[in-house]
């Protein structure tokens, strides 16, 4: 049973436009959400996070929105740049003392020049 | 070092052999995690160390898998009697233990022939 779902395996956008990556979760105990970016042959790198007490967090070109009632979050990248092309993973944590993350399968974003 | 270091970067072994994968976390990070990423999947939690002790090993798939962190720094993931299904990228991550932001290494690509 997948608790974190990224239903779009891939997304292609034009440089300068907005990229919207979506993530759904089923476990209502999750209270912290993160997005990681992964380039080939590298480990995932932290991008942005949001606590369940917020509905929006912004960091430069990256904004994460959380809709707790729908158990849905999204990552907006604007404007998209070719260097943003990577696999994006949504991850969730139930808090507690070990901060174990549950990841989605990832979405491959391609930003075309 | 500046980041999480994992060695080897690639390991090819034969079915039934024993392998050891090493992780050198960021200096001063007390929390260390092992994840496994199979093709087309997101990282899946294996085990979490806080200091020298395994605080949560609920993700280890069976008793062929074992991990140690004897001095609270470097960790070794040990796999006995390897099977072809063990083939995956094994990712190590560390954190300060103060939050969910994990810093990942580049991983070890394990191939069991």
mmCIF file of C-alpha atoms in Angstrom:
data_model
loop_
_atom_site.group_PDB
_atom_site.id
_atom_site.type_symbol
_atom_site.label_atom_id
_atom_site.label_comp_id
_atom_site.label_asym_id
_atom_site.label_seq_id
_atom_site.Cartn_x
_atom_site.Cartn_y
_atom_site.Cartn_z
ATOM 1 C CA UNK A 1 0.000 0.000 0.000
ATOM 2 C CA UNK A 2 1.655 3.175 -1.214
ATOM 3 C CA UNK A 3 1.201 5.925 1.348
ATOM 4 C CA UNK A 4 2.762 8.656 -0.796
ATOM 5 C CA UNK A 5 1.716 8.780 -4.431
ATOM 6 C CA UNK A 6 3.087 10.740 -7.342
ATOM 7 C CA UNK A 7 0.769 9.806 -10.153
ATOM 8 C CA UNK A 8 2.644 11.565 -12.951
ATOM 9 C CA UNK A 9 5.826 9.675 -13.867
ATOM 10 C CA UNK A 10 6.954 12.542 -16.086
ATOM 11 C CA UNK A 11 6.286 16.178 -16.914
ATOM 12 C CA UNK A 12 7.625 18.331 -19.729
ATOM 13 C CA UNK A 13 7.463 22.149 -19.703
ATOM 14 C CA UNK A 14 8.950 25.049 -21.640
ATOM 15 C CA UNK A 15 11.663 27.166 -20.127
ATOM 16 C CA UNK A 16 10.179 30.190 -18.360
ATOM 17 C CA UNK A 17 6.801 28.565 -17.762
ATOM 18 C CA UNK A 18 5.466 27.149 -14.511
ATOM 19 C CA UNK A 19 6.076 23.536 -13.487
ATOM 20 C CA UNK A 20 3.530 21.970 -11.155
ATOM 21 C CA UNK A 21 4.339 18.634 -9.555
ATOM 22 C CA UNK A 22 1.672 16.872 -7.548
ATOM 23 C CA UNK A 23 1.696 14.472 -4.621
ATOM 24 C CA UNK A 24 -1.061 12.709 -2.689
ATOM 25 C CA UNK A 25 -0.821 10.883 0.618
ATOM 26 C CA UNK A 26 -3.076 8.515 2.493
ATOM 27 C CA UNK A 27 -1.659 8.449 6.025
ATOM 28 C CA UNK A 28 -3.320 11.140 8.151
ATOM 29 C CA UNK A 29 -0.494 10.810 10.712
ATOM 30 C CA UNK A 30 1.958 12.492 8.328
ATOM 31 C CA UNK A 31 2.701 15.981 9.597
ATOM 32 C CA UNK A 32 5.795 17.070 7.687
ATOM 33 C CA UNK A 33 6.357 17.014 3.958
ATOM 34 C CA UNK A 34 9.458 17.494 1.855
ATOM 35 C CA UNK A 35 10.481 17.664 -1.776
ATOM 36 C CA UNK A 36 13.802 16.262 -2.907
ATOM 37 C CA UNK A 37 15.456 16.667 -6.294
ATOM 38 C CA UNK A 38 17.628 13.973 -7.814
ATOM 39 C CA UNK A 39 20.031 14.165 -10.734
ATOM 40 C CA UNK A 40 21.318 10.942 -12.358
ATOM 41 C CA UNK A 41 24.095 9.183 -10.398
ATOM 42 C CA UNK A 42 23.626 11.521 -7.451
ATOM 43 C CA UNK A 43 21.754 11.190 -4.199
ATOM 44 C CA UNK A 44 18.539 13.134 -3.591
ATOM 45 C CA UNK A 45 19.050 16.701 -2.399
ATOM 46 C CA UNK A 46 16.622 18.571 -0.177
ATOM 47 C CA UNK A 47 14.622 21.264 -1.945
ATOM 48 C CA UNK A 48 11.834 22.575 0.257
ATOM 49 C CA UNK A 49 9.580 21.425 3.087
ATOM 50 C CA UNK A 50 6.315 22.282 4.781
ATOM 51 C CA UNK A 51 4.825 21.530 8.163
ATOM 52 C CA UNK A 52 1.202 20.471 8.429
ATOM 53 C CA UNK A 53 0.413 23.640 10.391
ATOM 54 C CA UNK A 54 1.036 25.676 7.240
ATOM 55 C CA UNK A 55 -0.595 25.636 3.828
ATOM 56 C CA UNK A 56 2.175 27.335 1.871
ATOM 57 C CA UNK A 57 5.940 27.690 1.981
ATOM 58 C CA UNK A 58 7.978 29.665 -0.489
ATOM 59 C CA UNK A 59 11.698 29.699 -1.243
ATOM 60 C CA UNK A 60 12.745 31.688 -4.278
ATOM 61 C CA UNK A 61 11.341 30.070 -7.414
ATOM 62 C CA UNK A 62 9.949 27.127 -5.424
ATOM 63 C CA UNK A 63 6.628 27.090 -3.584
ATOM 64 C CA UNK A 64 4.990 24.132 -1.885
ATOM 65 C CA UNK A 65 1.251 24.120 -1.216
ATOM 66 C CA UNK A 66 -0.425 21.770 1.245
ATOM 67 C CA UNK A 67 -4.131 20.908 1.270
ATOM 68 C CA UNK A 68 -4.607 18.756 4.368
ATOM 69 C CA UNK A 69 -8.294 18.073 3.821
ATOM 70 C CA UNK A 70 -7.518 16.663 0.382
ATOM 71 C CA UNK A 71 -4.263 15.044 1.547
ATOM 72 C CA UNK A 72 -2.567 16.707 -1.387
ATOM 73 C CA UNK A 73 0.525 18.794 -1.880
ATOM 74 C CA UNK A 74 2.087 20.397 -4.897
ATOM 75 C CA UNK A 75 5.410 21.927 -5.837
ATOM 76 C CA UNK A 76 5.391 24.973 -8.099
ATOM 77 C CA UNK A 77 8.534 26.061 -9.903
ATOM 78 C CA UNK A 78 8.365 29.423 -11.621
ATOM 79 C CA UNK A 79 10.003 30.315 -13.869
ATOM 80 C CA UNK A 80 11.249 26.859 -14.850
ATOM 81 C CA UNK A 81 14.850 26.591 -16.012
ATOM 82 C CA UNK A 82 16.614 23.807 -17.964
ATOM 83 C CA UNK A 83 18.768 23.118 -14.880
ATOM 84 C CA UNK A 84 15.583 22.146 -13.016
ATOM 85 C CA UNK A 85 15.372 19.008 -15.154
ATOM 86 C CA UNK A 86 15.608 16.150 -12.659
ATOM 87 C CA UNK A 87 13.504 13.589 -10.803
ATOM 88 C CA UNK A 88 11.467 15.152 -8.012
ATOM 89 C CA UNK A 89 10.474 13.057 -5.007
ATOM 90 C CA UNK A 90 7.735 13.911 -2.577
ATOM 91 C CA UNK A 91 8.358 12.600 0.952
ATOM 92 C CA UNK A 92 6.393 12.593 4.189
ATOM 93 C CA UNK A 93 7.159 12.066 7.840
ATOM 94 C CA UNK A 94 4.981 11.147 10.765
ATOM 95 C CA UNK A 95 7.138 13.152 13.157
ATOM 96 C CA UNK A 96 8.139 11.414 16.325
ATOM 97 C CA UNK A 97 11.737 10.785 17.222
ATOM 98 C CA UNK A 98 13.171 9.101 14.163
ATOM 99 C CA UNK A 99 12.036 11.271 11.262
ATOM 100 C CA UNK A 100 11.644 8.271 8.969
ATOM 101 C CA UNK A 101 10.638 9.469 5.513
ATOM 102 C CA UNK A 102 8.186 7.758 3.181
ATOM 103 C CA UNK A 103 8.869 8.631 -0.452
ATOM 104 C CA UNK A 104 6.757 8.669 -3.576
ATOM 105 C CA UNK A 105 8.002 7.100 -6.813
ATOM 106 C CA UNK A 106 9.117 10.409 -8.244
ATOM 107 C CA UNK A 107 8.270 12.592 -11.237
ATOM 108 C CA UNK A 108 10.799 13.205 -14.003
ATOM 109 C CA UNK A 109 10.677 16.896 -14.919
ATOM 110 C CA UNK A 110 12.115 17.985 -18.249
ATOM 111 C CA UNK A 111 12.423 21.700 -18.916
ATOM 112 C CA UNK A 112 12.946 22.389 -22.603
ATOM 113 C CA UNK A 113 14.974 25.431 -23.714
ATOM 114 C CA UNK B 1 34.294 15.541 4.317
ATOM 115 C CA UNK B 2 31.772 18.050 3.143
ATOM 116 C CA UNK B 3 29.043 15.565 2.327
ATOM 117 C CA UNK B 4 27.922 11.990 2.914
ATOM 118 C CA UNK B 5 30.379 9.576 1.341
ATOM 119 C CA UNK B 6 29.444 6.087 0.208
ATOM 120 C CA UNK B 7 31.800 3.381 -0.985
ATOM 121 C CA UNK B 8 31.965 1.620 -3.296
ATOM 122 C CA UNK B 9 29.935 3.560 -5.840
ATOM 123 C CA UNK B 10 29.311 0.325 -7.737
ATOM 124 C CA UNK B 11 29.413 -3.268 -6.572
ATOM 125 C CA UNK B 12 28.878 -6.317 -8.757
ATOM 126 C CA UNK B 13 28.608 -9.651 -7.006
ATOM 127 C CA UNK B 14 27.355 -13.144 -7.611
ATOM 128 C CA UNK B 15 24.260 -14.663 -6.119
ATOM 129 C CA UNK B 16 24.999 -16.136 -2.710
ATOM 130 C CA UNK B 17 27.972 -13.899 -1.923
ATOM 131 C CA UNK B 18 28.392 -11.548 1.042
ATOM 132 C CA UNK B 19 28.735 -7.773 0.534
ATOM 133 C CA UNK B 20 29.483 -4.791 2.712
ATOM 134 C CA UNK B 21 28.504 -1.232 1.840
ATOM 135 C CA UNK B 22 30.089 1.662 3.691
ATOM 136 C CA UNK B 23 28.708 5.080 4.635
ATOM 137 C CA UNK B 24 30.677 7.986 6.040
ATOM 138 C CA UNK B 25 28.199 10.628 7.260
ATOM 139 C CA UNK B 26 28.657 14.359 7.592
ATOM 140 C CA UNK B 27 30.891 15.082 10.574
ATOM 141 C CA UNK B 28 28.859 15.748 13.691
ATOM 142 C CA UNK B 29 25.617 14.259 12.381
ATOM 143 C CA UNK B 30 24.196 11.942 15.014
ATOM 144 C CA UNK B 31 21.417 10.422 12.922
ATOM 145 C CA UNK B 32 22.173 8.022 10.070
ATOM 146 C CA UNK B 33 19.747 6.291 7.729
ATOM 147 C CA UNK B 34 19.957 3.575 5.092
ATOM 148 C CA UNK B 35 17.472 3.557 2.222
ATOM 149 C CA UNK B 36 17.142 1.307 -0.817
ATOM 150 C CA UNK B 37 15.967 2.520 -4.205
ATOM 151 C CA UNK B 38 14.874 -0.024 -6.775
ATOM 152 C CA UNK B 39 14.409 0.873 -10.436
ATOM 153 C CA UNK B 40 11.391 3.112 -10.957
ATOM 154 C CA UNK B 41 10.712 3.436 -7.245
ATOM 155 C CA UNK B 42 11.356 6.022 -4.585
ATOM 156 C CA UNK B 43 13.815 5.396 -1.765
ATOM 157 C CA UNK B 44 12.527 2.899 0.811
ATOM 158 C CA UNK B 45 13.565 3.080 4.437
ATOM 159 C CA UNK B 46 15.747 0.282 5.787
ATOM 160 C CA UNK B 47 17.245 1.311 9.139
ATOM 161 C CA UNK B 48 17.886 4.351 11.324
ATOM 162 C CA UNK B 49 20.725 4.914 13.805
ATOM 163 C CA UNK B 50 20.818 7.522 16.531
ATOM 164 C CA UNK B 51 24.414 7.453 17.688
ATOM 165 C CA UNK B 52 25.657 3.880 17.838
ATOM 166 C CA UNK B 53 22.341 2.144 18.299
ATOM 167 C CA UNK B 54 19.805 1.072 15.698
ATOM 168 C CA UNK B 55 16.728 2.993 16.826
ATOM 169 C CA UNK B 56 14.500 1.607 14.074
ATOM 170 C CA UNK B 57 15.326 -1.398 11.863
ATOM 171 C CA UNK B 58 11.768 -2.069 10.774
ATOM 172 C CA UNK B 59 12.610 -1.614 7.094
ATOM 173 C CA UNK B 60 15.200 -4.365 6.837
ATOM 174 C CA UNK B 61 13.570 -6.929 4.506
ATOM 175 C CA UNK B 62 14.866 -10.066 6.241
ATOM 176 C CA UNK B 63 17.650 -11.396 8.448
ATOM 177 C CA UNK B 64 20.143 -11.433 5.576
ATOM 178 C CA UNK B 65 20.449 -7.686 6.057
ATOM 179 C CA UNK B 66 22.330 -6.196 8.988
ATOM 180 C CA UNK B 67 23.880 -2.797 9.700
ATOM 181 C CA UNK B 68 26.284 -1.489 12.307
ATOM 182 C CA UNK B 69 27.589 1.866 13.452
ATOM 183 C CA UNK B 70 30.043 0.918 16.198
ATOM 184 C CA UNK B 71 31.526 4.339 16.958
ATOM 185 C CA UNK B 72 28.558 6.508 16.084
ATOM 186 C CA UNK B 73 30.056 7.721 12.819
ATOM 187 C CA UNK B 74 30.790 5.355 9.903
ATOM 188 C CA UNK B 75 28.150 2.726 9.204
ATOM 189 C CA UNK B 76 28.330 -0.543 7.285
ATOM 190 C CA UNK B 77 25.358 -2.275 5.688
ATOM 191 C CA UNK B 78 25.976 -6.000 5.410
ATOM 192 C CA UNK B 79 24.065 -8.345 3.119
ATOM 193 C CA UNK B 80 24.544 -12.105 3.401
ATOM 194 C CA UNK B 81 23.730 -14.688 0.746
ATOM 195 C CA UNK B 82 22.842 -12.025 -1.797
ATOM 196 C CA UNK B 83 19.922 -12.611 -4.158
ATOM 197 C CA UNK B 84 19.193 -11.067 -7.550
ATOM 198 C CA UNK B 85 16.295 -9.187 -5.974
ATOM 199 C CA UNK B 86 18.761 -7.319 -3.765
ATOM 200 C CA UNK B 87 19.989 -5.413 -6.821
ATOM 201 C CA UNK B 88 19.261 -1.721 -6.207
ATOM 202 C CA UNK B 89 20.870 1.568 -5.263
ATOM 203 C CA UNK B 90 21.592 1.669 -1.540
ATOM 204 C CA UNK B 91 21.457 5.218 -0.216
ATOM 205 C CA UNK B 92 22.840 6.483 3.050
ATOM 206 C CA UNK B 93 21.714 9.743 4.631
ATOM 207 C CA UNK B 94 22.632 11.651 7.749
ATOM 208 C CA UNK B 95 21.119 14.488 9.723
ATOM 209 C CA UNK B 96 21.661 16.514 12.859
ATOM 210 C CA UNK B 97 18.832 14.625 14.465
ATOM 211 C CA UNK B 98 16.972 17.890 14.948
ATOM 212 C CA UNK B 99 14.666 17.644 11.992
ATOM 213 C CA UNK B 100 13.595 15.737 8.934
ATOM 214 C CA UNK B 101 16.045 17.310 6.458
ATOM 215 C CA UNK B 102 18.309 14.460 5.412
ATOM 216 C CA UNK B 103 21.559 14.757 3.494
ATOM 217 C CA UNK B 104 22.028 11.856 1.104
ATOM 218 C CA UNK B 105 25.135 10.289 -0.344
ATOM 219 C CA UNK B 106 25.381 9.347 -4.022
ATOM 220 C CA UNK B 107 24.569 5.738 -3.230
ATOM 221 C CA UNK B 108 26.048 2.343 -3.998
ATOM 222 C CA UNK B 109 24.674 0.596 -7.066
ATOM 223 C CA UNK B 110 24.559 -3.078 -6.133
ATOM 224 C CA UNK B 111 24.184 -5.602 -8.932
ATOM 225 C CA UNK B 112 23.715 -9.262 -8.052
ATOM 226 C CA UNK B 113 24.282 -11.546 -11.032
#
